[in-house]
PDB file of C-alpha atoms in Angstrom:
ATOM      1  CA  MET A   1      55.989  63.165   0.623  1.00 55.00           C
ATOM      2  CA  SER A   2      55.914  62.387   4.414  1.00 69.00           C
ATOM      3  CA  VAL A   3      57.693  59.240   5.931  1.00 68.00           C
ATOM      4  CA  ARG A   4      54.302  57.940   6.895  1.00 70.00           C
ATOM      5  CA  ARG A   5      52.815  58.277   3.347  1.00 71.00           C
ATOM      6  CA  GLY A   6      55.858  56.759   1.961  1.00 69.00           C
ATOM      7  CA  ILE A   7      55.464  53.611   4.386  1.00 73.00           C
ATOM      8  CA  ALA A   8      51.772  53.384   3.660  1.00 66.00           C
ATOM      9  CA  ALA A   9      52.326  53.497  -0.136  1.00 69.00           C
ATOM     10  CA  GLY A  10      55.057  50.742   0.087  1.00 67.00           C
ATOM     11  CA  ALA A  11      52.943  48.643   2.103  1.00 64.00           C
ATOM     12  CA  LEU A  12      50.200  48.951  -0.360  1.00 64.00           C
ATOM     13  CA  ALA A  13      52.489  48.107  -3.258  1.00 65.00           C
ATOM     14  CA  LEU A  14      53.790  44.888  -1.658  1.00 62.00           C
ATOM     15  CA  LEU A  15      50.150  44.002  -0.929  1.00 60.00           C
ATOM     16  CA  MET A  16      49.097  44.563  -4.428  1.00 63.00           C
ATOM     17  CA  LEU A  17      52.071  42.608  -5.684  1.00 60.00           C
ATOM     18  CA  GLY A  18      51.100  39.744  -3.593  1.00 60.00           C
ATOM     19  CA  VAL A  19      47.417  39.832  -4.881  1.00 54.00           C
ATOM     20  CA  VAL A  20      48.352  40.391  -8.524  1.00 55.00           C
ATOM     21  CA  GLY A  21      51.348  38.096  -8.288  1.00 55.00           C
ATOM     22  CA  GLN A  22      49.097  35.026  -7.512  1.00 60.00           C
ATOM     23  CA  THR A  23      48.096  32.941 -10.422  1.00 64.00           C
ATOM     24  CA  ALA A  24      45.271  30.334 -10.741  1.00 66.00           C
ATOM     25  CA  ALA A  25      46.064  26.687 -10.564  1.00 71.00           C
ATOM     26  CA  SER A  26      45.891  25.289 -14.035  1.00 73.00           C
ATOM     27  CA  THR A  27      43.451  22.278 -14.730  1.00 72.00           C
ATOM     28  CA  THR A  28      42.830  19.972 -17.580  1.00 73.00           C
ATOM     29  CA  ALA A  29      39.334  19.775 -18.983  1.00 70.00           C
ATOM     30  CA  ALA A  30      38.373  17.332 -21.570  1.00 69.00           C
ATOM     31  CA  TRP A  31      35.039  17.544 -23.461  1.00 70.00           C
ATOM     32  CA  SER A  32      34.589  14.123 -24.552  1.00 73.00           C
ATOM     33  CA  ASP A  33      31.363  12.097 -23.993  1.00 70.00           C
ATOM     34  CA  PRO A  34      30.795   8.831 -25.649  1.00 74.00           C
ATOM     35  CA  SER A  35      26.995   8.749 -25.320  1.00 78.00           C
ATOM     36  CA  TYR A  36      24.601  10.007 -27.876  1.00 76.00           C
ATOM     37  CA  HIS A  37      20.806  10.662 -27.963  1.00 79.00           C
ATOM     38  CA  GLN A  38      18.324  10.090 -30.584  1.00 84.00           C
ATOM     39  CA  ALA A  39      14.850  11.403 -31.058  1.00 86.00           C
ATOM     40  CA  GLN A  40      12.043  11.458 -33.505  1.00 86.00           C
ATOM     41  CA  PHE A  41      10.101  14.512 -34.600  1.00 82.00           C
ATOM     42  CA  THR A  42       6.770  14.803 -36.365  1.00 82.00           C
ATOM     43  CA  THR A  43       5.063  17.875 -37.748  1.00 85.00           C
ATOM     44  CA  LEU A  44       1.534  18.937 -37.386  1.00 85.00           C
ATOM     45  CA  VAL A  45      -0.310  18.991 -40.581  1.00 90.00           C
ATOM     46  CA  VAL A  46      -3.518  20.941 -40.411  1.00 95.00           C
ATOM     47  CA  SER A  47      -5.759  20.243 -43.441  1.00 96.00           C
ATOM     48  CA  PRO A  48      -8.375  22.620 -44.664  1.00 97.00           C
ATOM     49  CA  PRO A  49     -12.119  21.870 -44.763  1.00 98.00           C
ATOM     50  CA  ALA A  50     -13.260  20.095 -47.803  1.00 97.00           C
ATOM     51  CA  ILE A  51     -15.638  21.994 -49.950  1.00 98.00           C
ATOM     52  CA  SER A  52     -17.840  19.826 -52.062  1.00 98.00           C
ATOM     53  CA  THR A  53     -20.373  22.419 -53.679  1.00 98.00           C
ATOM     54  CA  CYS A  54     -20.723  26.045 -54.104  1.00 98.00           C
ATOM     55  CA  VAL A  55     -24.021  27.650 -55.164  1.00 98.00           C
ATOM     56  CA  LEU A  56     -24.583  31.481 -56.003  1.00 95.00           C
ATOM     57  CA  THR A  57     -28.135  32.727 -55.616  1.00 94.00           C
ATOM     58  CA  PRO A  58     -28.374  36.310 -57.013  1.00 91.00           C
ATOM     59  CA  GLY A  59     -31.628  37.400 -55.466  1.00 87.00           C
ATOM     60  CA  LEU A  60     -33.849  39.942 -57.179  1.00 86.00           C
ATOM     61  CA  LEU A  61     -31.863  41.387 -60.055  1.00 84.00           C
ATOM     62  CA  GLY A  62     -28.639  40.415 -58.364  1.00 83.00           C
ATOM     63  CA  THR A  63     -29.192  42.911 -55.476  1.00 84.00           C
ATOM     64  CA  SER A  64     -29.020  40.363 -52.629  1.00 87.00           C
ATOM     65  CA  PRO A  65     -26.661  37.534 -53.486  1.00 90.00           C
ATOM     66  CA  THR A  66     -25.921  34.618 -51.227  1.00 93.00           C
ATOM     67  CA  ILE A  67     -23.138  32.110 -51.810  1.00 95.00           C
ATOM     68  CA  THR A  68     -23.643  28.790 -50.114  1.00 98.00           C
ATOM     69  CA  LEU A  69     -20.829  26.335 -49.476  1.00 98.00           C
ATOM     70  CA  THR A  70     -21.198  22.748 -48.550  1.00 98.00           C
ATOM     71  CA  TRP A  71     -18.319  21.309 -46.720  1.00 98.00           C
ATOM     72  CA  ARG A  72     -16.799  18.894 -44.253  1.00 98.00           C
ATOM     73  CA  LEU A  73     -14.295  19.294 -41.512  1.00 97.00           C
ATOM     74  CA  PRO A  74     -10.910  17.358 -42.256  1.00 95.00           C
ATOM     75  CA  ALA A  75     -11.341  13.584 -41.846  1.00 91.00           C
ATOM     76  CA  GLY A  76      -9.843  11.782 -38.888  1.00 90.00           C
ATOM     77  CA  THR A  77      -9.769  14.935 -36.704  1.00 93.00           C
ATOM     78  CA  SER A  78     -11.794  16.096 -33.769  1.00 94.00           C
ATOM     79  CA  TYR A  79     -12.249  19.651 -35.109  1.00 96.00           C
ATOM     80  CA  THR A  80     -15.507  21.457 -34.763  1.00 96.00           C
ATOM     81  CA  THR A  81     -17.048  24.445 -36.589  1.00 96.00           C
ATOM     82  CA  ALA A  82     -15.224  26.541 -33.759  1.00 96.00           C
ATOM     83  CA  ASN A  83     -11.988  25.539 -35.480  1.00 97.00           C
ATOM     84  CA  VAL A  84     -12.857  27.162 -38.699  1.00 97.00           C
ATOM     85  CA  ARG A  85     -12.159  30.756 -39.915  1.00 97.00           C
ATOM     86  CA  TYR A  86     -14.220  32.307 -42.733  1.00 96.00           C
ATOM     87  CA  TYR A  87     -12.803  34.930 -45.210  1.00 94.00           C
ATOM     88  CA  VAL A  88     -14.176  36.883 -48.315  1.00 91.00           C
ATOM     89  CA  ALA A  89     -12.139  38.666 -50.987  1.00 89.00           C
ATOM     90  CA  GLN A  90     -13.616  41.091 -53.511  1.00 81.00           C
ATOM     91  CA  GLY A  91     -12.433  40.100 -57.044  1.00 77.00           C
ATOM     92  CA  GLY A  92     -11.090  36.801 -55.432  1.00 68.00           C
ATOM     93  CA  LEU A  93      -7.839  38.484 -54.814  1.00 68.00           C
ATOM     94  CA  LEU A  94      -5.917  37.371 -51.568  1.00 70.00           C
ATOM     95  CA  GLY A  95      -4.607  40.871 -51.127  1.00 72.00           C
ATOM     96  CA  ASN A  96      -8.410  41.891 -50.317  1.00 75.00           C
ATOM     97  CA  LEU A  97      -8.980  39.038 -47.959  1.00 80.00           C
ATOM     98  CA  THR A  98     -11.115  39.964 -44.993  1.00 84.00           C
ATOM     99  CA  THR A  99     -11.923  37.902 -41.989  1.00 86.00           C
ATOM    100  CA  VAL A 100     -15.668  37.304 -41.421  1.00 86.00           C
ATOM    101  CA  VAL A 101     -17.213  36.338 -38.106  1.00 84.00           C
ATOM    102  CA  LEU A 102     -20.453  34.249 -37.731  1.00 82.00           C
ATOM    103  CA  GLY A 103     -23.423  36.685 -37.466  1.00 83.00           C
ATOM    104  CA  ALA A 104     -26.279  38.201 -39.625  1.00 77.00           C
ATOM    105  CA  ASN A 105     -24.361  37.991 -42.954  1.00 89.00           C
ATOM    106  CA  LEU A 106     -22.564  34.609 -42.232  1.00 94.00           C
ATOM    107  CA  SER A 107     -24.157  31.450 -40.830  1.00 96.00           C
ATOM    108  CA  THR A 108     -22.964  27.835 -40.636  1.00 97.00           C
ATOM    109  CA  THR A 109     -25.364  24.916 -39.969  1.00 97.00           C
ATOM    110  CA  GLU A 110     -24.951  21.135 -39.888  1.00 96.00           C
ATOM    111  CA  VAL A 111     -27.180  19.676 -42.641  1.00 97.00           C
ATOM    112  CA  SER A 112     -26.312  16.173 -41.921  1.00 95.00           C
ATOM    113  CA  ALA A 113     -23.796  14.105 -39.766  1.00 93.00           C
ATOM    114  CA  GLY A 114     -20.427  15.904 -40.512  1.00 94.00           C
ATOM    115  CA  VAL A 115     -21.738  17.818 -43.551  1.00 97.00           C
ATOM    116  CA  TYR A 116     -22.020  21.678 -43.091  1.00 98.00           C
ATOM    117  CA  GLN A 117     -23.410  24.504 -45.107  1.00 98.00           C
ATOM    118  CA  THR A 118     -22.048  28.129 -44.737  1.00 97.00           C
ATOM    119  CA  GLN A 119     -24.057  31.087 -46.166  1.00 96.00           C
ATOM    120  CA  PHE A 120     -22.184  34.249 -47.146  1.00 94.00           C
ATOM    121  CA  ARG A 121     -25.005  36.775 -47.454  1.00 90.00           C
ATOM    122  CA  SER A 122     -25.302  40.198 -49.526  1.00 79.00           C
ATOM    123  CA  GLY A 123     -23.938  42.348 -46.468  1.00 71.00           C
ATOM    124  CA  LEU A 124     -20.612  40.818 -47.241  1.00 64.00           C
ATOM    125  CA  LEU A 125     -20.832  40.516 -50.973  1.00 68.00           C
ATOM    126  CA  GLY A 126     -21.608  44.332 -51.918  1.00 66.00           C
ATOM    127  CA  GLY A 127     -19.109  44.339 -54.748  1.00 61.00           C
ATOM    128  CA  LEU A 128     -20.541  41.155 -56.329  1.00 68.00           C
ATOM    129  CA  LEU A 129     -22.852  42.773 -58.721  1.00 68.00           C
ATOM    130  CA  GLY A 130     -21.335  42.341 -62.017  1.00 73.00           C
ATOM    131  CA  GLY A 131     -18.116  41.122 -60.555  1.00 82.00           C
ATOM    132  CA  SER A 132     -16.653  38.233 -58.398  1.00 88.00           C
ATOM    133  CA  TYR A 133     -15.836  37.209 -54.776  1.00 88.00           C
ATOM    134  CA  GLY A 134     -13.632  34.574 -53.361  1.00 92.00           C
ATOM    135  CA  VAL A 135     -14.911  32.844 -50.253  1.00 95.00           C
ATOM    136  CA  TYR A 136     -12.561  31.012 -48.096  1.00 96.00           C
ATOM    137  CA  LEU A 137     -12.407  28.413 -45.095  1.00 97.00           C
ATOM    138  CA  GLN A 138      -9.488  27.588 -42.987  1.00 97.00           C
ATOM    139  CA  THR A 139      -9.066  25.121 -40.306  1.00 97.00           C
ATOM    140  CA  VAL A 140      -7.163  26.414 -37.143  1.00 97.00           C
ATOM    141  CA  ASP A 141      -5.712  23.903 -34.664  1.00 96.00           C
ATOM    142  CA  GLY A 142      -5.787  24.483 -31.051  1.00 93.00           C
ATOM    143  CA  SER A 143      -2.041  25.067 -31.100  1.00 94.00           C
ATOM    144  CA  GLY A 144      -2.475  28.125 -33.406  1.00 93.00           C
ATOM    145  CA  TRP A 145      -1.283  26.262 -36.575  1.00 95.00           C
ATOM    146  CA  THR A 146      -3.626  26.820 -39.594  1.00 96.00           C
ATOM    147  CA  SER A 147      -4.374  24.975 -42.846  1.00 97.00           C
ATOM    148  CA  THR A 148      -4.221  26.351 -46.224  1.00 97.00           C
ATOM    149  CA  LEU A 149      -7.336  28.206 -47.547  1.00 97.00           C
ATOM    150  CA  ALA A 150     -10.034  26.133 -49.204  1.00 98.00           C
ATOM    151  CA  SER A 151     -11.720  28.332 -51.573  1.00 97.00           C
ATOM    152  CA  ALA A 152     -14.586  29.039 -54.063  1.00 97.00           C
ATOM    153  CA  THR A 153     -15.064  31.892 -56.581  1.00 95.00           C
ATOM    154  CA  ALA A 154     -18.597  33.212 -57.350  1.00 94.00           C
ATOM    155  CA  SER A 155     -19.418  35.625 -60.095  1.00 93.00           C
ATOM    156  CA  MET A 156     -22.417  36.983 -61.962  1.00 90.00           C
ATOM    157  CA  GLY A 157     -23.175  39.455 -64.592  1.00 88.00           C
ATOM    158  CA  LEU A 158     -25.095  42.724 -64.237  1.00 87.00           C
ATOM    159  CA  ALA A 159     -28.683  42.242 -62.811  1.00 85.00           C
ATOM    160  CA  GLY A 160     -27.776  38.854 -61.600  1.00 85.00           C
ATOM    161  CA  ALA A 161     -27.174  37.221 -64.908  1.00 90.00           C
ATOM    162  CA  SER A 162     -25.328  34.089 -65.345  1.00 92.00           C
ATOM    163  CA  PRO A 163     -24.691  33.313 -61.819  1.00 93.00           C
ATOM    164  CA  ARG A 164     -21.685  30.875 -61.167  1.00 95.00           C
ATOM    165  CA  CYS A 165     -19.807  29.584 -58.231  1.00 96.00           C
ATOM    166  CA  VAL A 166     -16.693  27.480 -58.743  1.00 96.00           C
ATOM    167  CA  VAL A 167     -14.816  25.339 -56.104  1.00 97.00           C
ATOM    168  CA  ALA A 168     -11.060  25.526 -56.299  1.00 94.00           C
ATOM    169  CA  ALA A 169      -9.329  22.161 -56.689  1.00 87.00           C
ATOM    170  CA  ALA A 170      -7.964  20.967 -53.339  1.00 74.00           C
TER     171      ALA A 170
END
């Protein structure tokens, strides 16, 4: 090694020793704060629509069934029919739950102040002939929170015999 390189290496070693040899000054930290805070929390409870009646009209030999629900929006709320989702399920099984939008086979009208009727028509109820269908309403809050399902189950025998529609207890 040349003398110049030796001097440079020695100077670098002394410089590093000076940098590495410095230690940070110690400090005492205390994490004590005698103040406390208090708050109240409330939860949002979204109630489902209240179904009062359900009527199944089988049509000619059960080939064009219509299920009519009469219902109200949850009391004490500012919800409108735009806050309601509609569902059907063949056999009344939630695993078969299908969302339905208002249109040719589904309509909702206000029949008196705060009382609505929704009709689920045959295009949605293809498997009802000799079987059953569940129909469901659900309230959707503006926050995205939803209610439980309000439901009714419609059934009839072959050729529209013994049409029946039962509202599930709330």
